[in-house]
Coordinates of C-alpha atoms in Angstrom, one line a residue:
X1 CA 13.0 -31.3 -12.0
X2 CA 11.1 -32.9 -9.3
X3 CA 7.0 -33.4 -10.3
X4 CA 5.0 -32.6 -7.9
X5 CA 2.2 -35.6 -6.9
X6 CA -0.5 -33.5 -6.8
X7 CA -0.2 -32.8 -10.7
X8 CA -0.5 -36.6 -11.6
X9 CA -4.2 -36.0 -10.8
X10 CA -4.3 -34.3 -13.8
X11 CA -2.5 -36.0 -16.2
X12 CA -4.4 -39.4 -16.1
X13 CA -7.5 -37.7 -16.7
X14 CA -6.3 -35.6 -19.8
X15 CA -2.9 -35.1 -20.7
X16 CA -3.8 -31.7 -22.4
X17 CA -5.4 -30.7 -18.9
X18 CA -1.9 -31.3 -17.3
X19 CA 0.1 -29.3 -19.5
X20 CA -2.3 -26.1 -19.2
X21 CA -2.0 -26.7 -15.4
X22 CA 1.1 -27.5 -15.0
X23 CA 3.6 -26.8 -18.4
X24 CA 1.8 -23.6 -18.9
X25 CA 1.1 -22.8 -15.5
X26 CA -2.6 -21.5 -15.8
X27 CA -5.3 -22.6 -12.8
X28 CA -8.1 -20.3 -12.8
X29 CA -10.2 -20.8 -9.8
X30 CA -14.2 -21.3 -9.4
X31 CA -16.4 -21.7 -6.8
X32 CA -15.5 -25.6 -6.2
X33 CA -11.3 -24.8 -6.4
X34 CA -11.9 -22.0 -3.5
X35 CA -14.3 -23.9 -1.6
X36 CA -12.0 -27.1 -1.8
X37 CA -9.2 -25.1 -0.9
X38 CA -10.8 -23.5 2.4
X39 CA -11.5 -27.0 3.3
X40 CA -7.6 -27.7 3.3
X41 CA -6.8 -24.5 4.8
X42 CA -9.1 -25.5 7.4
X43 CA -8.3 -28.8 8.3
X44 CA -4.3 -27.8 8.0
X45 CA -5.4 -25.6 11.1
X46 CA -7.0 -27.5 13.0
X47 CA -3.8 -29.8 12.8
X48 CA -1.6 -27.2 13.5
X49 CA -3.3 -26.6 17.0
X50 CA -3.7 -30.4 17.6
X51 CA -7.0 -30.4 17.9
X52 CA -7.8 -33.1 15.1
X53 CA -9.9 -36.2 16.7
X54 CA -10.4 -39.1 14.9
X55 CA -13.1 -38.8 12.4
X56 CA -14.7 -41.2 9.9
X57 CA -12.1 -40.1 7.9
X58 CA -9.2 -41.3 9.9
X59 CA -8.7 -43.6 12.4
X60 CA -6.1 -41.7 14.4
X61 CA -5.2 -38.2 15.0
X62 CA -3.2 -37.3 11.8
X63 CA 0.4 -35.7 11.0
X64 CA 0.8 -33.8 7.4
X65 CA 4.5 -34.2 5.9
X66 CA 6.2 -32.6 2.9
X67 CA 8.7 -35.5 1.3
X68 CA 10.4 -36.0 -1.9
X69 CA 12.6 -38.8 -3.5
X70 CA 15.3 -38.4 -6.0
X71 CA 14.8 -42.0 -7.6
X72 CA 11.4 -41.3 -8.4
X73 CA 11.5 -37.9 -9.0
X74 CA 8.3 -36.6 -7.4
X75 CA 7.7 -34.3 -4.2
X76 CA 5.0 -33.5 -2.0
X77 CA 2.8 -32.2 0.8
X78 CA 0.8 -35.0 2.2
X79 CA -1.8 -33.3 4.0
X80 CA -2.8 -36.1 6.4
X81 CA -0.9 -39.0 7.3
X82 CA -1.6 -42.3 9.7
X83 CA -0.7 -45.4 11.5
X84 CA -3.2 -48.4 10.8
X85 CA -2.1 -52.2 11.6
X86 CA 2.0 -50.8 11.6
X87 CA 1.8 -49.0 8.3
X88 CA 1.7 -45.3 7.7
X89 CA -1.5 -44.3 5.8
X90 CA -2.4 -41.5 3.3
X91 CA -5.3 -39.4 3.9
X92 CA -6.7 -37.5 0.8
X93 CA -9.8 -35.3 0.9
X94 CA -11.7 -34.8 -2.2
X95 CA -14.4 -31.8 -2.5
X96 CA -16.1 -34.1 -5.4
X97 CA -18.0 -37.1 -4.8
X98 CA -17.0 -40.9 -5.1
X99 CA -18.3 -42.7 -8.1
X100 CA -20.8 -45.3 -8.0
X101 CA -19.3 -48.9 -7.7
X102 CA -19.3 -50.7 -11.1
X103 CA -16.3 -53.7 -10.4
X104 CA -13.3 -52.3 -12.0
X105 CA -11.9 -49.4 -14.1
X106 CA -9.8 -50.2 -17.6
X107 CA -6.9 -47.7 -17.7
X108 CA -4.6 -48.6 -20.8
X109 CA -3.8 -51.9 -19.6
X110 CA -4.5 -52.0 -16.0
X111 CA -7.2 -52.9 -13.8
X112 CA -8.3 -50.9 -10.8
X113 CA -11.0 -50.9 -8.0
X114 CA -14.0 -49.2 -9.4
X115 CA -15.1 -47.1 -5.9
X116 CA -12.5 -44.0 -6.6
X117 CA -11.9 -42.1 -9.8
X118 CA -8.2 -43.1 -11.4
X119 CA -6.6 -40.0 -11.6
X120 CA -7.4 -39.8 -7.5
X121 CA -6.1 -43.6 -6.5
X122 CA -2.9 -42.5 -8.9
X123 CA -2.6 -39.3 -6.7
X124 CA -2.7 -41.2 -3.3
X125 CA -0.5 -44.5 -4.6
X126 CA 2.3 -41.8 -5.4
X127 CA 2.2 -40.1 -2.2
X128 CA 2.2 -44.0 -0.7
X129 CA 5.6 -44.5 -3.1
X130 CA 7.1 -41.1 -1.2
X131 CA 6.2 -42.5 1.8
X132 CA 8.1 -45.8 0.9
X133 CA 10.7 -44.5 -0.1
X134 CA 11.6 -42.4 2.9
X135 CA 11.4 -45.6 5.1
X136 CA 7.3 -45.3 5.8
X137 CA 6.0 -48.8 5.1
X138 CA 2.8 -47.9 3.5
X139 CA 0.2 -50.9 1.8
X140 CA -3.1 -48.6 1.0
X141 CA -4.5 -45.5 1.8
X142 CA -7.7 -43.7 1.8
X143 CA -9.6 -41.1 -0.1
X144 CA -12.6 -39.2 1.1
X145 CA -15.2 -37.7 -1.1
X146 CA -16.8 -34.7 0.9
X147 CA -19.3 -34.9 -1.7
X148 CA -21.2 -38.3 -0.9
X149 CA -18.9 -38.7 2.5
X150 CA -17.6 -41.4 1.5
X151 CA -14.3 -43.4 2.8
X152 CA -12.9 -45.6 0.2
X153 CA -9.6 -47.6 1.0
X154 CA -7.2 -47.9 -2.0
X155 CA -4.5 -50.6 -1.9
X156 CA -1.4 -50.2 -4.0
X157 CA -1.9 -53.1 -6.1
X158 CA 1.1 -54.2 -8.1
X159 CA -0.7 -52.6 -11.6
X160 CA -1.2 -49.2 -9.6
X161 CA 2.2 -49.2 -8.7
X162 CA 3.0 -49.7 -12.4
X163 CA 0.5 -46.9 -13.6
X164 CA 1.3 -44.2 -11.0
X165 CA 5.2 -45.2 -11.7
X166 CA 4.6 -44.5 -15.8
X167 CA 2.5 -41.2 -15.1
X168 CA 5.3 -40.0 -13.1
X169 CA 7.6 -41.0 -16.5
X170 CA 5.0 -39.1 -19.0
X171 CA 4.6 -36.0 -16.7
X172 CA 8.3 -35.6 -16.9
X173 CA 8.1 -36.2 -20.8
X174 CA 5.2 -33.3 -21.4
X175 CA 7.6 -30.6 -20.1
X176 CA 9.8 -31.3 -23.5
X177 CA 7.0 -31.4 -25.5
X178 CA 4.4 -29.2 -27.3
X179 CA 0.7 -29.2 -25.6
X180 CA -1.1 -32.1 -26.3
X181 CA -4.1 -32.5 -28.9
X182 CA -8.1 -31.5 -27.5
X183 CA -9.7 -34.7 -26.8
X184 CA -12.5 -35.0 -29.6
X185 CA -15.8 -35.5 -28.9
X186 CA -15.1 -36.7 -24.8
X187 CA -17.4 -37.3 -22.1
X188 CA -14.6 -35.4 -19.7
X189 CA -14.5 -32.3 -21.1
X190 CA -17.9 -31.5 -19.5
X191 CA -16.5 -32.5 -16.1
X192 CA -13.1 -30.7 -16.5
X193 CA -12.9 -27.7 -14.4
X194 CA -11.1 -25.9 -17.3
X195 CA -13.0 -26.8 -20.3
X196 CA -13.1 -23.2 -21.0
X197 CA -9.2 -22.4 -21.0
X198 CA -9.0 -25.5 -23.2
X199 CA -11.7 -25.0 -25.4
X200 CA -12.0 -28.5 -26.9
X201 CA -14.0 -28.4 -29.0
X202 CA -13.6 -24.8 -30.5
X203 CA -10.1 -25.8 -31.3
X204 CA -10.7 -29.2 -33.1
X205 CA -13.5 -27.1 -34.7
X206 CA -10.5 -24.2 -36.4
X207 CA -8.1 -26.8 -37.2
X208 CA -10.2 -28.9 -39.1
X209 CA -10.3 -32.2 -36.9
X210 CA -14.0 -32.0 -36.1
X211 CA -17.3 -30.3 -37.6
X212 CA -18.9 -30.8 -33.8
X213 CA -19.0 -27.9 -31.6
X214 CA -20.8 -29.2 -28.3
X215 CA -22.0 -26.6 -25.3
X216 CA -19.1 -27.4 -23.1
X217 CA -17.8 -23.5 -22.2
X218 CA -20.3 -22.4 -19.3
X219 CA -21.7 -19.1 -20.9
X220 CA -21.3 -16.8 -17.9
X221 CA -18.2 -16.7 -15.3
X222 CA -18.4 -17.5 -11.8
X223 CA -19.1 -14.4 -9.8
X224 CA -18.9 -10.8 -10.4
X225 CA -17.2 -7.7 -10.2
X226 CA -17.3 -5.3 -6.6
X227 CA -17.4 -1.9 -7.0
X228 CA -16.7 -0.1 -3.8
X229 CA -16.9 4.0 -4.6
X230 CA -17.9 5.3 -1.4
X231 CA -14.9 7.9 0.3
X232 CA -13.4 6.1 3.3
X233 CA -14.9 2.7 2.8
X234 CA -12.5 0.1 3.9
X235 CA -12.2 -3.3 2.9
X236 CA -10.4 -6.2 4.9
X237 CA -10.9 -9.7 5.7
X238 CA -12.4 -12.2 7.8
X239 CA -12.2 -16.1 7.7
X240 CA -13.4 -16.8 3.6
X241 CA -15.2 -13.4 3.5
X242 CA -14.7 -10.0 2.2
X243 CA -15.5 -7.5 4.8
X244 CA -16.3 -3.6 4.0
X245 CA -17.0 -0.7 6.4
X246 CA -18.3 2.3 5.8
X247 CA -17.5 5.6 7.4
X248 CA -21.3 5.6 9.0
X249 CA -20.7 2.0 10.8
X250 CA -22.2 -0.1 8.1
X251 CA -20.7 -3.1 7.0
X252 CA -21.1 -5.9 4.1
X253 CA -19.1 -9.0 3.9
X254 CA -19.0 -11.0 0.5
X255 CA -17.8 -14.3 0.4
X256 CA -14.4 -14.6 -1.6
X257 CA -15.1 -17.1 -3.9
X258 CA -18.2 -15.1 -5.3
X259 CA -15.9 -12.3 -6.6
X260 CA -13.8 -12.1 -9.5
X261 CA -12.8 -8.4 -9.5
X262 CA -12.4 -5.7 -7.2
X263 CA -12.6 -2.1 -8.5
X264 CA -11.8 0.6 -6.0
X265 CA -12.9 4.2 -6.7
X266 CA -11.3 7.4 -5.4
X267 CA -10.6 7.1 -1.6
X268 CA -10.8 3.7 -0.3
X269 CA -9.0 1.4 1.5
X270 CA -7.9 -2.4 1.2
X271 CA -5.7 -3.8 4.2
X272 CA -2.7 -5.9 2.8
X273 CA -4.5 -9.5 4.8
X274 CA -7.0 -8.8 2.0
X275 CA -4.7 -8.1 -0.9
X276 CA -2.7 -11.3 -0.1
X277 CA -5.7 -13.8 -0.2
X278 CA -7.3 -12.0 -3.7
X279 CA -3.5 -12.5 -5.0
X280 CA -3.5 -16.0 -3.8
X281 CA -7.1 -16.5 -5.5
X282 CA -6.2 -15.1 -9.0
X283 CA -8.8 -12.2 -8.4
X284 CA -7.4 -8.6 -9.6
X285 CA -7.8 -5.3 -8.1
X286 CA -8.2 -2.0 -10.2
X287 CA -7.8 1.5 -8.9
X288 CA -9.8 4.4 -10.4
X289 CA -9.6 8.4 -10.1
X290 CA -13.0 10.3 -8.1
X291 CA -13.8 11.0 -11.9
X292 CA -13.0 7.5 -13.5
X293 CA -9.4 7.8 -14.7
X294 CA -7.8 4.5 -14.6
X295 CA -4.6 4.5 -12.1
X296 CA -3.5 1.2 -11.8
X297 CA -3.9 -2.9 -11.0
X298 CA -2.8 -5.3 -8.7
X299 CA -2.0 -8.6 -10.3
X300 CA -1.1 -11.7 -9.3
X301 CA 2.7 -12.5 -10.0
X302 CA 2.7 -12.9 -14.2
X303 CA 3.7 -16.7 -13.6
X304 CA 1.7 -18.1 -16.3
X305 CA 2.1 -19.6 -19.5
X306 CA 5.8 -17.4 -19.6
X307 CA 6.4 -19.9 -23.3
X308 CA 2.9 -17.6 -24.7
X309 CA 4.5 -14.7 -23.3
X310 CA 7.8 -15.7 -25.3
X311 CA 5.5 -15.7 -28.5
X312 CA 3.6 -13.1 -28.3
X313 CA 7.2 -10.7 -27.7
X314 CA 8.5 -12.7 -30.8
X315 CA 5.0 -13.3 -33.2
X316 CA 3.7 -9.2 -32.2
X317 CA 7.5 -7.8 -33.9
X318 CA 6.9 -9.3 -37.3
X319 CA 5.2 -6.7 -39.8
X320 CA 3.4 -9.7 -41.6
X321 CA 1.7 -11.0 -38.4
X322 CA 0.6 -7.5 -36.4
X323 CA -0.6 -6.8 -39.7
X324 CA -2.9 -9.7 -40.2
X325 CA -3.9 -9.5 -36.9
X326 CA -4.7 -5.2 -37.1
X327 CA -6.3 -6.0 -40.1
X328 CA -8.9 -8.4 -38.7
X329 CA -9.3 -6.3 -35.4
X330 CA -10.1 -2.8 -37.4
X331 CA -12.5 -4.9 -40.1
X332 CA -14.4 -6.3 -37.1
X333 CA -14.2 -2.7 -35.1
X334 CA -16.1 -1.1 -38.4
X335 CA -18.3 -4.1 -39.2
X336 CA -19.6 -4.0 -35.3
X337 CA -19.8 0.1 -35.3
X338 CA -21.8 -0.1 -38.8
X339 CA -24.1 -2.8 -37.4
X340 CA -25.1 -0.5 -34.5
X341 CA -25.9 2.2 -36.4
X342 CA -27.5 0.4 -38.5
X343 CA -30.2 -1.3 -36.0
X344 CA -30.4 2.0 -33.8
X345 CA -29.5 4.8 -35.7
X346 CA -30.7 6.9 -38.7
X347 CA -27.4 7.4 -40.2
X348 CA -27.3 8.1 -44.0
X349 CA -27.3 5.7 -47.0
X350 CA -24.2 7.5 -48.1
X351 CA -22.1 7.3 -44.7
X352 CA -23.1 3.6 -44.3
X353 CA -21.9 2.8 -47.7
X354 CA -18.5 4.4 -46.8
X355 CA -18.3 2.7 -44.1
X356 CA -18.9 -0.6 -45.8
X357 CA -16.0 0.5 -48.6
X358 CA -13.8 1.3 -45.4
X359 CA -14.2 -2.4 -43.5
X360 CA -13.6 -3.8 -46.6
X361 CA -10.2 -1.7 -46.9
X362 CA -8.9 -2.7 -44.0
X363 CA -8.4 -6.5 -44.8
X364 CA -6.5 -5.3 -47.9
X365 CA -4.3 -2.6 -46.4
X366 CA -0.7 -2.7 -46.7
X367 CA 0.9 -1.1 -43.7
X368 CA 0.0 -0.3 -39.4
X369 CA 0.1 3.6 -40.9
X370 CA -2.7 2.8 -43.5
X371 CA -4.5 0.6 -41.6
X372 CA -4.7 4.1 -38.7
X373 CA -6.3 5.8 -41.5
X374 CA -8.5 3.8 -42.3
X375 CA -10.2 3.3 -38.5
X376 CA -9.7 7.2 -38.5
X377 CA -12.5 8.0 -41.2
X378 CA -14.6 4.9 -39.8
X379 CA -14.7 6.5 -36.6
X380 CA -15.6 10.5 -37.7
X381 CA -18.2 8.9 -39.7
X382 CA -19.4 6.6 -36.7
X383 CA -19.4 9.5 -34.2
X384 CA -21.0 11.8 -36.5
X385 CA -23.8 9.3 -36.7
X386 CA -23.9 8.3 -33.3
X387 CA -26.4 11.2 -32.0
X388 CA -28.9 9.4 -34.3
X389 CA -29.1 6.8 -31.7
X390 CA -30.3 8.2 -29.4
X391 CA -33.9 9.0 -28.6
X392 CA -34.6 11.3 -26.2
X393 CA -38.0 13.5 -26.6
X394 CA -37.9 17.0 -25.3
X395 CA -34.6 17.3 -25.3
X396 CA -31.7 18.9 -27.8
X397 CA -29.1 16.1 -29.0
X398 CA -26.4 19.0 -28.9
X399 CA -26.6 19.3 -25.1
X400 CA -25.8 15.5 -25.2
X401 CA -23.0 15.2 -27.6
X402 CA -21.0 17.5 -29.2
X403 CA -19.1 15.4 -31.2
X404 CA -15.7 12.9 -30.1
X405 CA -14.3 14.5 -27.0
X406 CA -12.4 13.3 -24.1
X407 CA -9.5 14.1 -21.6
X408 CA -11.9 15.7 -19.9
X409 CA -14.9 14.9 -21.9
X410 CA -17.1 18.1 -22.4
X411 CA -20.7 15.8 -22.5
X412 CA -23.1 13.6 -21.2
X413 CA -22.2 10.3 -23.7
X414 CA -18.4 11.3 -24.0
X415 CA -18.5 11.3 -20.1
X416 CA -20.2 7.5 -20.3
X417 CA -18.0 6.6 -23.2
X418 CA -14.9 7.7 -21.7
X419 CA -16.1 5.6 -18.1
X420 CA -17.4 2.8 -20.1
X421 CA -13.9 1.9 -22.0
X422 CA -12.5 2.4 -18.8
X423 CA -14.2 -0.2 -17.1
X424 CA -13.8 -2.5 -20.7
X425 CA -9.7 -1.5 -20.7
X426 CA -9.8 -2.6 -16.9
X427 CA -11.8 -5.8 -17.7
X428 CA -9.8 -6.6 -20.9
X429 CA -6.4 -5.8 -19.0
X430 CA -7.4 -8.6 -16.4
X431 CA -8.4 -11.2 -19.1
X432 CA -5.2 -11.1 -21.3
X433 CA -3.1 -11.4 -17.1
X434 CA -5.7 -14.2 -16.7
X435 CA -5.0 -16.4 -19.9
X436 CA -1.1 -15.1 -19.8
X437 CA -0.5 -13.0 -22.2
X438 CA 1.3 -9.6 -21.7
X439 CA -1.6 -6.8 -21.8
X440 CA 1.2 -4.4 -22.2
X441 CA 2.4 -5.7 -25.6
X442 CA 0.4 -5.0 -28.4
X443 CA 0.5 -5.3 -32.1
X444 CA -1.9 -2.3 -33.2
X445 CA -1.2 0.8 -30.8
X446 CA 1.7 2.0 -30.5
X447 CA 3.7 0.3 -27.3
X448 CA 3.9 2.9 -24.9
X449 CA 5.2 2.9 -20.9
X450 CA 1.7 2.4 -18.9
X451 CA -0.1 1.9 -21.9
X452 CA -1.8 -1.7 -22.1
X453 CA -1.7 -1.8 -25.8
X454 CA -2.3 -5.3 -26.4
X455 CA -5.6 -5.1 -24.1
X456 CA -6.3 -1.9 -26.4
X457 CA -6.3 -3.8 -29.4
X458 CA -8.3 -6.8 -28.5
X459 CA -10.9 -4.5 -27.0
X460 CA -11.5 -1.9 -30.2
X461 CA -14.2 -4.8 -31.7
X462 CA -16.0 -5.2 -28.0
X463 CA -16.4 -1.0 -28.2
X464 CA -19.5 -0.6 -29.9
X465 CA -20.8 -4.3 -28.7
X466 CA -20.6 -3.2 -24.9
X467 CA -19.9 0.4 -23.7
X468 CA -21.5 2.0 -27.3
X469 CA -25.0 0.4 -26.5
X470 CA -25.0 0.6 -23.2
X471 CA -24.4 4.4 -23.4
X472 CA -27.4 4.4 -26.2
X473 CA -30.3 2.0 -23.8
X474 CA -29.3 4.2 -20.5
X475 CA -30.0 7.6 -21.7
X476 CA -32.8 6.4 -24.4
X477 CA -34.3 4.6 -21.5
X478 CA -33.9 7.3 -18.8
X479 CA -31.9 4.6 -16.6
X480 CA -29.3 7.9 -16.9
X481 CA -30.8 11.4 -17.2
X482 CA -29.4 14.8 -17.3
X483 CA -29.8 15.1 -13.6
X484 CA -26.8 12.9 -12.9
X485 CA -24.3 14.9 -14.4
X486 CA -22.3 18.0 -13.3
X487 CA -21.7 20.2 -16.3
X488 CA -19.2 22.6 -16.6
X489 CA -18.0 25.2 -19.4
X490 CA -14.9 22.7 -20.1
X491 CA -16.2 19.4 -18.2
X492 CA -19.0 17.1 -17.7
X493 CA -19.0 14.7 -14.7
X494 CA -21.0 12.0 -13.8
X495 CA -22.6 12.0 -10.3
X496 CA -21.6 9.3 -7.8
X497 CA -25.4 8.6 -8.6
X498 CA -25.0 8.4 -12.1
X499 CA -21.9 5.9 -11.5
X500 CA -23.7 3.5 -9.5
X501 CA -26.6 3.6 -12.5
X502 CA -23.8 2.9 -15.1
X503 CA -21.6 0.2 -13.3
X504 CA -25.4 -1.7 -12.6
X505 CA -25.7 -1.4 -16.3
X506 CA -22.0 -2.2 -17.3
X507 CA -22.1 -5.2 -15.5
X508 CA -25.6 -6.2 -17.0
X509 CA -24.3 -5.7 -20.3
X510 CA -21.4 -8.3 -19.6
X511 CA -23.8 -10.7 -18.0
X512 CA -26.0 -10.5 -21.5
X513 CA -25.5 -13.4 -23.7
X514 CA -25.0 -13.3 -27.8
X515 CA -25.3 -16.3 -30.3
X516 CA -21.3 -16.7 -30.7
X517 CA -20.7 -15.9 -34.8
X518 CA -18.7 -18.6 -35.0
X519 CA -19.4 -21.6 -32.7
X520 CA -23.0 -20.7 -32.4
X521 CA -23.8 -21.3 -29.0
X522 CA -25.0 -18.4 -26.1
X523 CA -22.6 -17.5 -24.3
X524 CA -22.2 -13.8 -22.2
X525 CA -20.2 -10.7 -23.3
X526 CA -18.1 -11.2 -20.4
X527 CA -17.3 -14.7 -20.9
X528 CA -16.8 -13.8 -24.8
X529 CA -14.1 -11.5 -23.5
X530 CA -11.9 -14.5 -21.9
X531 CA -12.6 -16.7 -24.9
X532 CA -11.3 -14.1 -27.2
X533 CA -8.3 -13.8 -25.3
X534 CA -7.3 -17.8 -25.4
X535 CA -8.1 -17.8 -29.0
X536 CA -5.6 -15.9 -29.8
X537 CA -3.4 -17.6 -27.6
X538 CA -4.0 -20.8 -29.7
X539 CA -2.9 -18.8 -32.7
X540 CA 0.2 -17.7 -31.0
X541 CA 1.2 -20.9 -30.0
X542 CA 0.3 -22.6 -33.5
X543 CA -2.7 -24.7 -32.7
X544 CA -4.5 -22.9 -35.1
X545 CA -4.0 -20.5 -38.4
X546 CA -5.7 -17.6 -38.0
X547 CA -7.3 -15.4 -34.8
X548 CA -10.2 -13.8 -36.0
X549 CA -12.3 -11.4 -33.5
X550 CA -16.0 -11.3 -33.1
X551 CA -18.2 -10.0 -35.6
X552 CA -21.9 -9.5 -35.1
X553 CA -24.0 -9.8 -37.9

């Protein structure tokens, strides 16, 4: 298998960032990764109409090339190529910025110019080895940081030849290998643009190696959900933007990289130019019913991390592990539904203590069938204390809720719950595609075709954290009133007012942060969510013992 040079950038900064990259197969893109990527869509156009001048960051009028070499076992796109004094020249842009001059850098035991990072001089000498080999004499090249505009000429000194030529060795050994140890206690991490699929410091923290958990995860994600709900609304692209148009002749456009999900409601469009680009980006599409009901995703091709997938099908089908991992799910469901009530409601000495005596069960039970039980009673006792929650003067609780109902639901907060673990199923669904795993294989629910059971099961503790209390502070607070509901003998629909009130306040909700139980840093529901998700992945893969969800206190 050939490596491709690109990936070397990686693997000389962190060897564990290579394998996640490019072993597992998981790049999730931000703000920077879209932006730099625009750049090189750009400037890739530009040469293909031949309208590239000479710049300060080439000489001459430059020719991209895609070569490979058997003997060194590496191919590549080189996206701008020179002549300079007879010898052809790499040109590498870099969206970051160039580092401040400080003589040398000491990698293992090789010296190199101190003007460009490592991992980008070991990038550029192997694309200056491809051109070698495929009869391009080729004695430096340059890199150019966007971010300072800087031009820095790297010649392929004798130890950079050796370094790139032992990267290219290692990269080919990682593939054979299991993922590499988090770097402990490393001024990278901060810089690495996925210190938050690795989580460094969180896994050194479960396996024992270190006591030091340091605020490395950002606490919120880049960018945020669209929600377009307005009948014949359109969506489509132009340049880096998402465009929409409404039946009236109005029109928004959203830059791309600001988005991270696209949730399309009842009658509107997308144009395939648009779905292509979102697929290329990682960013998901969900399709809802007029009333809510969840239809469908568009994914990106489930590439990633197939060796988790291969786990979870194996780990998931042995009794001993679902149950462990149902047990912890349902204890931290009941714990999290008890704490609500407990902070907003008025429930009952008695039902509290039962539900106590019912967490505790869980961890102890002995079969899936039990364990069913079990959440069963915690949740007639929860919803028959839930109308204690809520707050409204002047108004009879019984016109509000009337009990668990759904499918349709026949009241106000069963019409916001039933919406609001919608959107959480559809968020939930996205994560586990995001980090890998399969959302459709579960441990807990029952596997069923079209049911996402292993997104049901990771969600059942996030319940009561997110949908629950936002369906208690809308109505207590008025945000929601009566008014935005159609009621029916049967029914009870929200309003396309109402909807736009609730998604506002859903997507609040994500965007609030909580002191994390067990690394205690802030960090926001949403990002919580994605963490989650890539804990139990470690456990999966065996990096650590036990996946334990979050449980408020």
């Amino acid at each position: 298998m050939s490596i491709p040079i690109r990936m070397l950038n990686e693997i000389q900064y962190c060897e564990r960032l290579y394998y996640i990259m490019h072993v597992q197969g998981i790049f999730e893109e931000s703000a920077d990764t879209v932006e730099g990527s625009a750049q090189h869509r750009r400037a890739e156009k530009r040469m293909r109409k031949g309208s590239v001048a000479p710049t300060e960051m080439w000489e001459a009028a430059p020719i991209s090339l895609h070569l490979g070499d058997d003997n060194l076992n590496i191919v590549g796109k080189l996206d701008a190529v020179t002549l300079e004094e007879g010898k052809w020249v790499p040109v590498e842009g870099k969206h970051s910025s160039a580092p401040e001059d400080n003589g040398t850098f000491r990698v293992e035991s090789y010296n190199l110019q101190g003007t460009a990072w490592p991992n980008d001089q070991i990038q550029l000498c192997a694309q200056g080895l491809l051109l070698h080999a495929n009869g391009y004499p080729s004695d430096f090249g340059y890199l150019y940081y966007r971010g300072n505009k800087k031009k820095i000429k790297v010649d392929f000194t004798k130890d950079l030849i050796e370094l790139t030529t032992k990267y290219i060795k290692k990269a080919h050994e990682l593939h054979s290998q299991p993922i590499p140890k988090p770097l402990k206690d490393s001024k990278k991490c901060f810089r690495c643009s996925l210190n938050y699929v690795c989580l460094p410091d969180e896994t050194n923290y479960l396996i024992g190696a270190s006591t030091n958990i340091r605020k490395i995860v950002p606490s919120r994600v880049d960018g945020g959900i669209l929600y377009i709900s307005e009948p014949g609304a359109k969506l489509g692209k132009s340049g880096e933007s998402l465009t929409i148009r409404y039946p009236d002749g109005r029109s928004d456009e959203i830059p791309i990289k600001d988005v991270i999900h696209v949730s399309l409601m009842g009658n509107v469009q997308c144009s395939t130019q648009l779905t292509h680009i979102l697929m290329a980006c990682g960013i998901t599409i969900s399709y809802l019913s007029t009333h809510g009901q969840l239809i469908g995703y568009t994914l990106p091709p489930t590439t990633k991390n197939i060796f988790l997938r291969k786990h979870q099908f194996v780990k998931f089908q042995h009794s001993d592990i679902a149950l462990r991992l149902s047990q912890w799910i349902i204890h931290s469901k009941i714990s999290n539904q008890r704490t609500l009530l407990r902070r907003n409601g008025s429930a009952s000495k008695i039902l509290l203590q039962e539900m106590k005596e019912l967490r505790d069960k869980a961890i102890t039970s002995e079969s899936i069938e039990s364990l069913r039980g079990i959440e069963g009673r915690a949740a007639k006792l929860y919803f028959e204390a839930f109308p204690t929650m809520l707050k409204i003067k002047d108004l009879d609780k019984d016109i509000l809720m009337k009990g668990r109902n759904r499918r349709p639901p026949k009241d106000p907060v069963n019409a916001l719950l039933s919406l609001g673990y919608t959107l959480l199923t559809r968020d939930v669904v996205a994560t586990c595609a995001g980090v890998g795993l399969d959302p459709m294989f579960g441990f807990f629910h029952s596997i069923e075709p079209g049911r996402p059971a292993l997104a049901l099961d990771l969600m059942e503790p996030f319940r009561p954290l997110i949908v629950d209390s936002i369906v208690i502070r809308t109505l207590n607070t008025q945000e929601i009133d009566i008014k935005d509901f159609y009621q029916g003998d049967d029914s009870c629909q929200l309003k396309n007012s109402g909807r736009k009130k609730f998604f506002a306040a859903y997507e609040r909700r994500l965007h609030e942060t909580l002191t994390h139980p067990g690394f205690g840093y802030k960090i926001s529901y949403r990002r919580t969510l994605d963490v989650e998700a890539r804990l139990l992945a470690r456990y999966l893969e065996g990096e650590i013992n036990e996946y334990r969800p979050v449980t408020t206190r």
